[in-house]
Amino acid sequence: MGLLIAAYASLAAWLWLTFAQGMFWRTDVRLPPRSAPARWPSVAIIVPARDEAEVLPLSLPSLLAQDYPGEARIVLVDDGSGDGTAALAARLADGQPGLPLTVVSPGDPPPGWTGKLWAVRHGIAHVRTEHTRAHVNGHGPGHGPAQGAPEGGGEGGPHRPGPEFLLLTDADIAHEPDSLRELVAAATSADLDLVSQMARLRVVNVWERLVVPAFVYFFAQLYPFRRINRPGARTSAAAGGCVLLRTEAAVRARIPDSIHQAVIDDVALARAVRRAGGRIWLGLAERVDSVRPYSGLGDLWRMVSRSAYAQLRHRPLLLAGTVAGLVLVYLVPPVALGAGLAAGRPAVAWAGGLAWLLMTGTYLPMLRHYRQSPLLAPLLPLTALLYLLMTVDSAVLHYRGRGAAWKGRTYARPGDA
């Protein structure tokens, strides 16, 4: 009786997910309709980077080569790298045509700040200072200045002229030459304050094929893109690898100061912008790609476990509920199908099989997006089991004092910072 109840509960969950969770499984949410603005606004591209010498030769040249009709510049913020990231970035840009690049180093973040957000804060402050200096010296852009953020990105400082948009992009993200132009056109055409694209992650080896498309699928299930993109919606999220942010919206939302402790900074950023009255948009990218390799399961495990418990706000009850939910939604269907067939219980097998079929069918569009074999779709319960174990491991690491660890730093939960 217990398995029958679980099987029908799982089927009910999948019926709700398939038809009532914002059509999360569809992969056709791409940049909204857009046209070229009458005047292209100025943009500063902020690239926080910590020990990124491996991927920088694949990503930075794509930013330098952006075909953007307006004023744009790149600031790479070296966040205490020990692998020569800053020097490599300077060499990659030396003598190359394209957007101007400046490399700066803010030093270690103060207590309570994550390294990435401290780097973003420093990058924003730098571009404002440079923009002000250019205007004072009479070398600013031909169009009028936009209102910039306060000194340091927070409250209390003087307002300065600055770029009208900020593109926050990770050091492992490669952009096609028209990426910035299309992002800005989308923002100006639809009057959006934040436009974010979920970069296509690298999928080459066996473990990447098994884990990576599911990572995006699970993210979309938690944060359905269509629901996020409705004006006035309560659901908010962004993809941290590619975020175009209107500077005025950053001022209103006090970015990044208001989210300085956030480990999952992209979701926190989107929430802050929406709370401040901004309009946000999130979708899948076609021409923005992550070049970071994950050589094995260990790399992918660390990617998920470093922030999974933070996503649950470090609450044991949320962890228990998440584990129970993953078991019910993803593991019960194949178990019910197998046990039902073995025990001659057609109702159990029917409910489990139909739930598994819905799971498989909703996963197929994401596999197509990643150009992967549809034969991987029935393996989603196995991938979900891996994610369950990664989430539990994230909690264990937290209570051992090693949670939210990334590239030599471990961040406390906000209440302990």
GROMACS .gro file of C-alpha atoms in nm:
model
  417
    1MET     CA    1   0.000   0.000   0.000
    2GLY     CA    2   0.284   0.237   0.085
    3LEU     CA    3   0.448   0.194  -0.256
    4LEU     CA    4   0.114   0.244  -0.431
    5ILE     CA    5   0.059   0.572  -0.246
    6ALA     CA    6   0.414   0.685  -0.324
    7ALA     CA    7   0.374   0.595  -0.692
    8TYR     CA    8   0.050   0.791  -0.724
    9ALA     CA    9   0.198   1.085  -0.532
   10SER     CA   10   0.494   1.087  -0.769
   11LEU     CA   11   0.264   1.075  -1.071
   12ALA     CA   12   0.060   1.365  -0.931
   13ALA     CA   13   0.382   1.560  -0.879
   14TRP     CA   14   0.488   1.502  -1.238
   15LEU     CA   15   0.149   1.602  -1.375
   16TRP     CA   16   0.177   1.927  -1.180
   17LEU     CA   17   0.539   1.988  -1.285
   18THR     CA   18   0.464   1.919  -1.650
   19PHE     CA   19   0.157   2.138  -1.685
   20ALA     CA   20   0.162   2.389  -1.397
   21GLN     CA   21   0.526   2.479  -1.329
   22GLY     CA   22   0.567   2.749  -1.591
   23MET     CA   23   0.641   2.502  -1.872
   24PHE     CA   24   0.992   2.491  -1.726
   25TRP     CA   25   1.096   2.209  -1.958
   26ARG     CA   26   1.061   2.414  -2.277
   27THR     CA   27   1.388   2.546  -2.417
   28ASP     CA   28   1.254   2.813  -2.652
   29VAL     CA   29   1.296   3.108  -2.411
   30ARG     CA   30   1.553   3.310  -2.603
   31LEU     CA   31   1.627   3.683  -2.623
   32PRO     CA   32   1.304   3.881  -2.668
   33PRO     CA   33   1.227   4.065  -2.996
   34ARG     CA   34   1.468   4.352  -3.040
   35SER     CA   35   1.584   4.625  -3.274
   36ALA     CA   36   1.884   4.855  -3.279
   37PRO     CA   37   1.844   5.161  -3.055
   38ALA     CA   38   1.869   5.510  -3.201
   39ARG     CA   39   2.179   5.559  -2.986
   40TRP     CA   40   2.388   5.274  -2.854
   41PRO     CA   41   2.443   5.322  -2.477
   42SER     CA   42   2.785   5.297  -2.315
   43VAL     CA   43   2.876   4.964  -2.154
   44ALA     CA   44   3.140   4.848  -1.909
   45ILE     CA   45   3.220   4.475  -1.911
   46ILE     CA   46   3.323   4.356  -1.564
   47VAL     CA   47   3.506   4.022  -1.548
   48PRO     CA   48   3.587   3.892  -1.197
   49ALA     CA   49   3.865   3.634  -1.224
   50ARG     CA   50   4.042   3.413  -0.972
   51ASP     CA   51   4.295   3.157  -1.098
   52GLU     CA   52   4.150   3.148  -1.449
   53ALA     CA   53   4.469   3.113  -1.656
   54GLU     CA   54   4.343   2.781  -1.796
   55VAL     CA   55   4.028   2.922  -1.956
   56LEU     CA   56   4.118   3.287  -2.019
   57PRO     CA   57   4.279   3.226  -2.361
   58LEU     CA   58   3.945   3.078  -2.474
   59SER     CA   59   3.718   3.346  -2.328
   60LEU     CA   60   3.890   3.685  -2.308
   61PRO     CA   61   3.962   3.718  -2.684
   62SER     CA   62   3.588   3.680  -2.747
   63LEU     CA   63   3.520   3.986  -2.531
   64LEU     CA   64   3.798   4.187  -2.693
   65ALA     CA   65   3.643   4.107  -3.033
   66GLN     CA   66   3.292   4.231  -2.950
   67ASP     CA   67   3.137   4.411  -3.245
   68TYR     CA   68   2.959   4.684  -3.052
   69PRO     CA   69   2.861   5.015  -3.218
   70GLY     CA   70   2.874   5.220  -2.896
   71GLU     CA   71   3.134   5.293  -2.630
   72ALA     CA   72   3.245   4.981  -2.445
   73ARG     CA   73   3.541   4.879  -2.234
   74ILE     CA   74   3.651   4.573  -2.035
   75VAL     CA   75   3.773   4.565  -1.677
   76LEU     CA   76   3.914   4.233  -1.561
   77VAL     CA   77   3.933   4.225  -1.181
   78ASP     CA   78   4.202   3.987  -1.063
   79ASP     CA   79   4.074   3.840  -0.735
   80GLY     CA   80   4.401   3.733  -0.573
   81SER     CA   81   4.499   3.482  -0.840
   82GLY     CA   82   4.810   3.273  -0.791
   83ASP     CA   83   4.840   3.142  -1.147
   84GLY     CA   84   4.931   3.459  -1.335
   85THR     CA   85   4.575   3.544  -1.445
   86ALA     CA   86   4.638   3.920  -1.446
   87ALA     CA   87   4.960   3.902  -1.648
   88LEU     CA   88   4.805   3.658  -1.895
   89ALA     CA   89   4.506   3.887  -1.949
   90ALA     CA   90   4.737   4.180  -2.022
   91ARG     CA   91   4.935   3.970  -2.272
   92LEU     CA   92   4.620   3.850  -2.448
   93ALA     CA   93   4.509   4.209  -2.503
   94ASP     CA   94   4.850   4.354  -2.585
   95GLY     CA   95   4.860   4.478  -2.940
   96GLN     CA   96   4.524   4.324  -3.026
   97PRO     CA   97   4.253   4.532  -3.196
   98GLY     CA   98   3.921   4.550  -3.021
   99LEU     CA   99   3.776   4.679  -2.697
  100PRO     CA  100   4.017   4.837  -2.447
  101LEU     CA  101   4.108   4.622  -2.147
  102THR     CA  102   4.213   4.730  -1.799
  103VAL     CA  103   4.332   4.481  -1.537
  104VAL     CA  104   4.288   4.579  -1.171
  105SER     CA  105   4.331   4.401  -0.837
  106PRO     CA  106   4.121   4.490  -0.532
  107GLY     CA  107   4.305   4.278  -0.275
  108ASP     CA  108   4.140   4.023  -0.048
  109PRO     CA  109   3.773   4.077   0.033
  110PRO     CA  110   3.687   4.206   0.380
  111PRO     CA  111   3.491   3.982   0.620
  112GLY     CA  112   3.135   3.929   0.505
  113TRP     CA  113   3.207   3.968   0.134
  114THR     CA  114   3.243   3.691  -0.121
  115GLY     CA  115   3.543   3.727  -0.347
  116LYS     CA  116   3.339   3.753  -0.666
  117LEU     CA  117   3.113   4.030  -0.537
  118TRP     CA  118   3.409   4.220  -0.390
  119ALA     CA  119   3.571   4.203  -0.734
  120VAL     CA  120   3.249   4.324  -0.899
  121ARG     CA  121   3.231   4.615  -0.654
  122HIS     CA  122   3.588   4.713  -0.733
  123GLY     CA  123   3.529   4.685  -1.107
  124ILE     CA  124   3.221   4.908  -1.094
  125ALA     CA  125   3.404   5.168  -0.886
  126HIS     CA  126   3.694   5.164  -1.134
  127VAL     CA  127   3.481   5.219  -1.444
  128ARG     CA  128   3.297   5.506  -1.275
  129THR     CA  129   3.623   5.672  -1.182
  130GLU     CA  130   3.761   5.631  -1.533
  131HIS     CA  131   3.438   5.758  -1.686
  132THR     CA  132   3.445   6.063  -1.460
  133ARG     CA  133   3.806   6.134  -1.545
  134ALA     CA  134   3.730   6.112  -1.917
  135HIS     CA  135   3.443   6.358  -1.885
  136VAL     CA  136   3.646   6.599  -1.673
  137ASN     CA  137   3.925   6.591  -1.930
  138GLY     CA  138   3.679   6.641  -2.213
  139HIS     CA  139   3.731   6.297  -2.368
  140GLY     CA  140   3.397   6.140  -2.281
  141PRO     CA  141   3.162   5.984  -2.531
  142GLY     CA  142   2.963   6.198  -2.765
  143HIS     CA  143   2.630   6.123  -2.598
  144GLY     CA  144   2.524   6.254  -2.257
  145PRO     CA  145   2.640   6.077  -1.943
  146ALA     CA  146   2.420   5.833  -1.755
  147GLN     CA  147   2.372   5.851  -1.383
  148GLY     CA  148   2.620   5.612  -1.224
  149ALA     CA  149   2.637   5.424  -0.899
  150PRO     CA  150   2.765   5.572  -0.574
  151GLU     CA  151   3.130   5.539  -0.487
  152GLY     CA  152   3.204   5.175  -0.419
  153GLY     CA  153   2.866   5.058  -0.544
  154GLY     CA  154   2.679   5.127  -0.219
  155GLU     CA  155   2.495   5.406  -0.047
  156GLY     CA  156   2.635   5.729   0.081
  157GLY     CA  157   2.883   5.817  -0.194
  158PRO     CA  158   2.851   6.093  -0.455
  159HIS     CA  159   2.681   6.009  -0.783
  160ARG     CA  160   2.915   6.014  -1.079
  161PRO     CA  161   2.876   5.980  -1.452
  162GLY     CA  162   2.923   5.622  -1.559
  163PRO     CA  163   2.842   5.366  -1.824
  164GLU     CA  164   2.473   5.317  -1.884
  165PHE     CA  165   2.497   4.939  -1.870
  166LEU     CA  166   2.719   4.688  -1.694
  167LEU     CA  167   2.786   4.345  -1.842
  168LEU     CA  168   2.883   4.111  -1.560
  169THR     CA  169   3.036   3.801  -1.712
  170ASP     CA  170   3.250   3.522  -1.570
  171ALA     CA  171   3.602   3.455  -1.685
  172ASP     CA  172   3.506   3.116  -1.831
  173ILE     CA  173   3.234   3.256  -2.058
  174ALA     CA  174   3.301   3.301  -2.431
  175HIS     CA  175   3.079   3.534  -2.633
  176GLU     CA  176   3.011   3.541  -3.004
  177PRO     CA  177   3.107   3.880  -3.162
  178ASP     CA  178   2.747   4.007  -3.161
  179SER     CA  179   2.665   3.897  -2.805
  180LEU     CA  180   2.692   4.240  -2.640
  181ARG     CA  181   2.506   4.409  -2.925
  182GLU     CA  182   2.216   4.164  -2.900
  183LEU     CA  183   2.197   4.189  -2.520
  184VAL     CA  184   2.183   4.569  -2.529
  185ALA     CA  185   1.928   4.568  -2.812
  186ALA     CA  186   1.707   4.334  -2.610
  187ALA     CA  187   1.734   4.550  -2.297
  188THR     CA  188   1.660   4.877  -2.475
  189SER     CA  189   1.382   4.738  -2.695
  190ALA     CA  190   1.191   4.578  -2.406
  191ASP     CA  191   1.288   4.841  -2.145
  192LEU     CA  192   1.454   4.579  -1.924
  193ASP     CA  193   1.681   4.653  -1.631
  194LEU     CA  194   1.843   4.309  -1.625
  195VAL     CA  195   1.893   4.069  -1.913
  196SER     CA  196   2.060   3.738  -1.832
  197GLN     CA  197   2.139   3.438  -2.046
  198MET     CA  198   2.212   3.089  -1.919
  199ALA     CA  199   2.535   3.010  -2.103
  200ARG     CA  200   2.560   2.675  -2.274
  201LEU     CA  201   2.791   2.474  -2.047
  202ARG     CA  202   3.060   2.246  -2.184
  203VAL     CA  203   2.944   1.890  -2.251
  204VAL     CA  204   3.221   1.665  -2.382
  205ASN     CA  205   3.302   1.372  -2.153
  206VAL     CA  206   3.071   1.107  -2.009
  207TRP     CA  207   3.018   1.276  -1.671
  208GLU     CA  208   2.946   1.613  -1.832
  209ARG     CA  209   2.684   1.447  -2.053
  210LEU     CA  210   2.521   1.284  -1.752
  211VAL     CA  211   2.528   1.582  -1.512
  212VAL     CA  212   2.544   1.914  -1.699
  213PRO     CA  213   2.215   1.920  -1.897
  214ALA     CA  214   2.038   1.803  -1.581
  215PHE     CA  215   2.193   2.094  -1.389
  216VAL     CA  216   2.020   2.343  -1.621
  217TYR     CA  217   1.700   2.136  -1.622
  218PHE     CA  218   1.684   2.138  -1.240
  219PHE     CA  219   1.759   2.511  -1.233
  220ALA     CA  220   1.475   2.582  -1.475
  221GLN     CA  221   1.246   2.361  -1.269
  222LEU     CA  222   1.319   2.571  -0.959
  223TYR     CA  223   1.310   2.901  -1.149
  224PRO     CA  224   1.087   2.867  -1.458
  225PHE     CA  225   1.206   3.121  -1.711
  226ARG     CA  226   0.858   3.213  -1.836
  227ARG     CA  227   0.744   3.285  -1.483
  228ILE     CA  228   1.051   3.498  -1.410
  229ASN     CA  229   0.997   3.704  -1.724
  230ARG     CA  230   0.642   3.809  -1.641
  231PRO     CA  231   0.624   4.171  -1.520
  232GLY     CA  232   0.556   4.178  -1.148
  233ALA     CA  233   0.629   3.808  -1.098
  234ARG     CA  234   0.744   3.690  -0.757
  235THR     CA  235   0.997   3.440  -0.895
  236SER     CA  236   1.339   3.595  -0.964
  237ALA     CA  237   1.667   3.450  -1.086
  238ALA     CA  238   1.956   3.521  -1.319
  239ALA     CA  239   2.248   3.323  -1.462
  240GLY     CA  240   2.566   3.472  -1.317
  241GLY     CA  241   2.784   3.398  -1.617
  242CYS     CA  242   2.610   3.656  -1.835
  243VAL     CA  243   2.416   3.945  -1.680
  244LEU     CA  244   2.354   4.278  -1.852
  245LEU     CA  245   2.249   4.526  -1.583
  246ARG     CA  246   2.127   4.881  -1.627
  247THR     CA  247   2.343   5.106  -1.408
  248GLU     CA  248   2.044   5.301  -1.276
  249ALA     CA  249   1.893   4.971  -1.159
  250ALA     CA  250   2.220   4.881  -0.987
  251VAL     CA  251   2.203   5.211  -0.799
  252ARG     CA  252   1.844   5.155  -0.688
  253ALA     CA  253   1.917   4.799  -0.576
  254ARG     CA  254   2.254   4.893  -0.415
  255ILE     CA  255   2.440   4.632  -0.618
  256PRO     CA  256   2.658   4.467  -0.506
  257ASP     CA  257   2.657   4.598  -0.147
  258SER     CA  258   2.305   4.475  -0.071
  259ILE     CA  259   2.401   4.115  -0.164
  260HIS     CA  260   2.766   4.116  -0.053
  261GLN     CA  261   2.733   3.791   0.147
  262ALA     CA  262   2.549   3.593  -0.121
  263VAL     CA  263   2.715   3.269  -0.231
  264ILE     CA  264   2.443   3.217  -0.494
  265ASP     CA  265   2.494   3.571  -0.616
  266ASP     CA  266   2.303   3.551  -0.944
  267VAL     CA  267   1.970   3.468  -0.782
  268ALA     CA  268   2.033   3.726  -0.508
  269LEU     CA  269   2.115   3.988  -0.773
  270ALA     CA  270   1.792   3.929  -0.964
  271ARG     CA  271   1.586   3.942  -0.646
  272ALA     CA  272   1.747   4.269  -0.539
  273VAL     CA  273   1.684   4.430  -0.878
  274ARG     CA  274   1.321   4.317  -0.882
  275ARG     CA  275   1.262   4.434  -0.524
  276ALA     CA  276   1.389   4.775  -0.630
  277GLY     CA  277   1.130   4.793  -0.907
  278GLY     CA  278   1.343   4.664  -1.194
  279ARG     CA  279   1.226   4.451  -1.484
  280ILE     CA  280   1.425   4.132  -1.536
  281TRP     CA  281   1.453   3.866  -1.805
  282LEU     CA  282   1.624   3.526  -1.809
  283GLY     CA  283   1.657   3.276  -2.090
  284LEU     CA  284   1.883   3.025  -2.259
  285ALA     CA  285   2.176   3.139  -2.469
  286GLU     CA  286   2.261   3.023  -2.816
  287ARG     CA  287   2.585   3.215  -2.868
  288VAL     CA  288   2.724   3.243  -2.515
  289ASP     CA  289   2.920   2.938  -2.397
  290SER     CA  290   3.110   2.827  -2.090
  291VAL     CA  291   3.455   2.694  -2.178
  292ARG     CA  292   3.532   2.556  -1.831
  293PRO     CA  293   3.616   2.185  -1.849
  294TYR     CA  294   3.498   1.940  -1.584
  295SER     CA  295   3.743   1.655  -1.622
  296GLY     CA  296   3.555   1.410  -1.402
  297LEU     CA  297   3.277   1.354  -1.154
  298GLY     CA  298   3.484   1.512  -0.876
  299ASP     CA  299   3.490   1.853  -1.048
  300LEU     CA  300   3.116   1.844  -1.112
  301TRP     CA  301   3.052   1.725  -0.758
  302ARG     CA  302   3.240   2.023  -0.616
  303MET     CA  303   3.055   2.262  -0.848
  304VAL     CA  304   2.720   2.152  -0.703
  305SER     CA  305   2.812   2.076  -0.342
  306ARG     CA  306   2.984   2.410  -0.280
  307SER     CA  307   2.653   2.598  -0.291
  308ALA     CA  308   2.370   2.342  -0.266
  309TYR     CA  309   2.320   2.383   0.110
  310ALA     CA  310   2.342   2.760   0.075
  311GLN     CA  311   2.053   2.734  -0.173
  312LEU     CA  312   1.860   2.572   0.113
  313ARG     CA  313   1.954   2.863   0.341
  314HIS     CA  314   2.151   2.624   0.566
  315ARG     CA  315   1.828   2.489   0.717
  316PRO     CA  316   1.815   2.120   0.813
  317LEU     CA  317   1.438   2.104   0.763
  318LEU     CA  318   1.471   2.234   0.407
  319LEU     CA  319   1.745   1.977   0.348
  320ALA     CA  320   1.521   1.697   0.475
  321GLY     CA  321   1.233   1.820   0.259
  322THR     CA  322   1.457   1.843  -0.047
  323VAL     CA  323   1.588   1.489   0.000
  324ALA     CA  324   1.235   1.357   0.046
  325GLY     CA  325   1.118   1.550  -0.260
  326LEU     CA  326   1.399   1.418  -0.480
  327VAL     CA  327   1.325   1.063  -0.369
  328LEU     CA  328   0.952   1.097  -0.433
  329VAL     CA  329   0.978   1.278  -0.766
  330TYR     CA  330   1.281   1.110  -0.927
  331LEU     CA  331   1.352   0.779  -0.755
  332VAL     CA  332   1.005   0.642  -0.682
  333PRO     CA  333   0.895   0.614  -1.051
  334PRO     CA  334   1.158   0.358  -1.166
  335VAL     CA  335   1.136   0.171  -0.834
  336ALA     CA  336   0.756   0.157  -0.857
  337LEU     CA  337   0.768   0.039  -1.217
  338GLY     CA  338   1.018  -0.236  -1.142
  339ALA     CA  339   0.856  -0.348  -0.818
  340GLY     CA  340   0.509  -0.335  -0.968
  341LEU     CA  341   0.606  -0.552  -1.262
  342ALA     CA  342   0.795  -0.797  -1.039
  343ALA     CA  343   0.512  -0.830  -0.788
  344GLY     CA  344   0.230  -0.835  -1.040
  345ARG     CA  345   0.084  -0.507  -0.916
  346PRO     CA  346  -0.028  -0.330  -1.235
  347ALA     CA  347  -0.155  -0.016  -1.058
  348VAL     CA  348   0.187   0.046  -0.902
  349ALA     CA  349   0.369  -0.028  -1.229
  350TRP     CA  350   0.130   0.190  -1.430
  351ALA     CA  351   0.167   0.492  -1.197
  352GLY     CA  352   0.545   0.456  -1.177
  353GLY     CA  353   0.585   0.405  -1.550
  354LEU     CA  354   0.368   0.704  -1.643
  355ALA     CA  355   0.557   0.928  -1.396
  356TRP     CA  356   0.889   0.809  -1.543
  357LEU     CA  357   0.755   0.874  -1.895
  358LEU     CA  358   0.663   1.233  -1.804
  359MET     CA  359   1.005   1.283  -1.648
  360THR     CA  360   1.177   1.147  -1.956
  361GLY     CA  361   0.963   1.350  -2.196
  362THR     CA  362   1.021   1.680  -2.017
  363TYR     CA  363   1.397   1.618  -2.014
  364LEU     CA  364   1.425   1.557  -2.388
  365PRO     CA  365   1.413   1.928  -2.493
  366MET     CA  366   1.711   2.007  -2.268
  367LEU     CA  367   1.909   1.719  -2.414
  368ARG     CA  368   1.830   1.849  -2.763
  369HIS     CA  369   1.945   2.196  -2.656
  370TYR     CA  370   2.277   2.041  -2.553
  371ARG     CA  371   2.289   1.824  -2.867
  372GLN     CA  372   2.295   1.505  -2.663
  373SER     CA  373   2.148   1.162  -2.729
  374PRO     CA  374   1.784   1.115  -2.623
  375LEU     CA  375   1.895   0.782  -2.475
  376LEU     CA  376   2.022   0.981  -2.176
  377ALA     CA  377   1.668   1.091  -2.085
  378PRO     CA  378   1.564   0.772  -1.900
  379LEU     CA  379   1.881   0.801  -1.690
  380LEU     CA  380   1.757   1.118  -1.519
  381PRO     CA  381   1.672   0.926  -1.195
  382LEU     CA  382   2.039   0.824  -1.171
  383THR     CA  383   2.149   1.184  -1.219
  384ALA     CA  384   1.895   1.297  -0.959
  385LEU     CA  385   2.042   1.046  -0.713
  386LEU     CA  386   2.385   1.201  -0.772
  387TYR     CA  387   2.243   1.546  -0.706
  388LEU     CA  388   2.078   1.420  -0.389
  389LEU     CA  389   2.413   1.289  -0.264
  390MET     CA  390   2.586   1.614  -0.363
  391THR     CA  391   2.328   1.813  -0.166
  392VAL     CA  392   2.375   1.598   0.144
  393ASP     CA  393   2.751   1.627   0.105
  394SER     CA  394   2.715   2.005   0.084
  395ALA     CA  395   2.541   2.005   0.424
  396VAL     CA  396   2.806   1.774   0.573
  397LEU     CA  397   3.084   2.001   0.449
  398HIS     CA  398   2.905   2.302   0.596
  399TYR     CA  399   2.885   2.148   0.943
  400ARG     CA  400   3.250   2.048   0.918
  401GLY     CA  401   3.339   2.411   0.848
  402ARG     CA  402   3.421   2.354   0.482
  403GLY     CA  403   3.094   2.457   0.318
  404ALA     CA  404   3.072   2.705   0.030
  405ALA     CA  405   3.440   2.651  -0.047
  406TRP     CA  406   3.574   2.778  -0.380
  407LYS     CA  407   3.933   2.819  -0.498
  408GLY     CA  408   4.091   2.829  -0.156
  409ARG     CA  409   3.820   3.030   0.023
  410THR     CA  410   3.544   2.912   0.253
  411TYR     CA  411   3.248   3.141   0.316
  412ALA     CA  412   3.040   3.144   0.633
  413ARG     CA  413   2.664   3.150   0.610
  414PRO     CA  414   2.534   3.509   0.621
  415GLY     CA  415   2.421   3.489   0.981
  416ASP     CA  416   2.769   3.385   1.094
  417ALA     CA  417   2.970   3.626   0.878
   0.00000   0.00000   0.00000
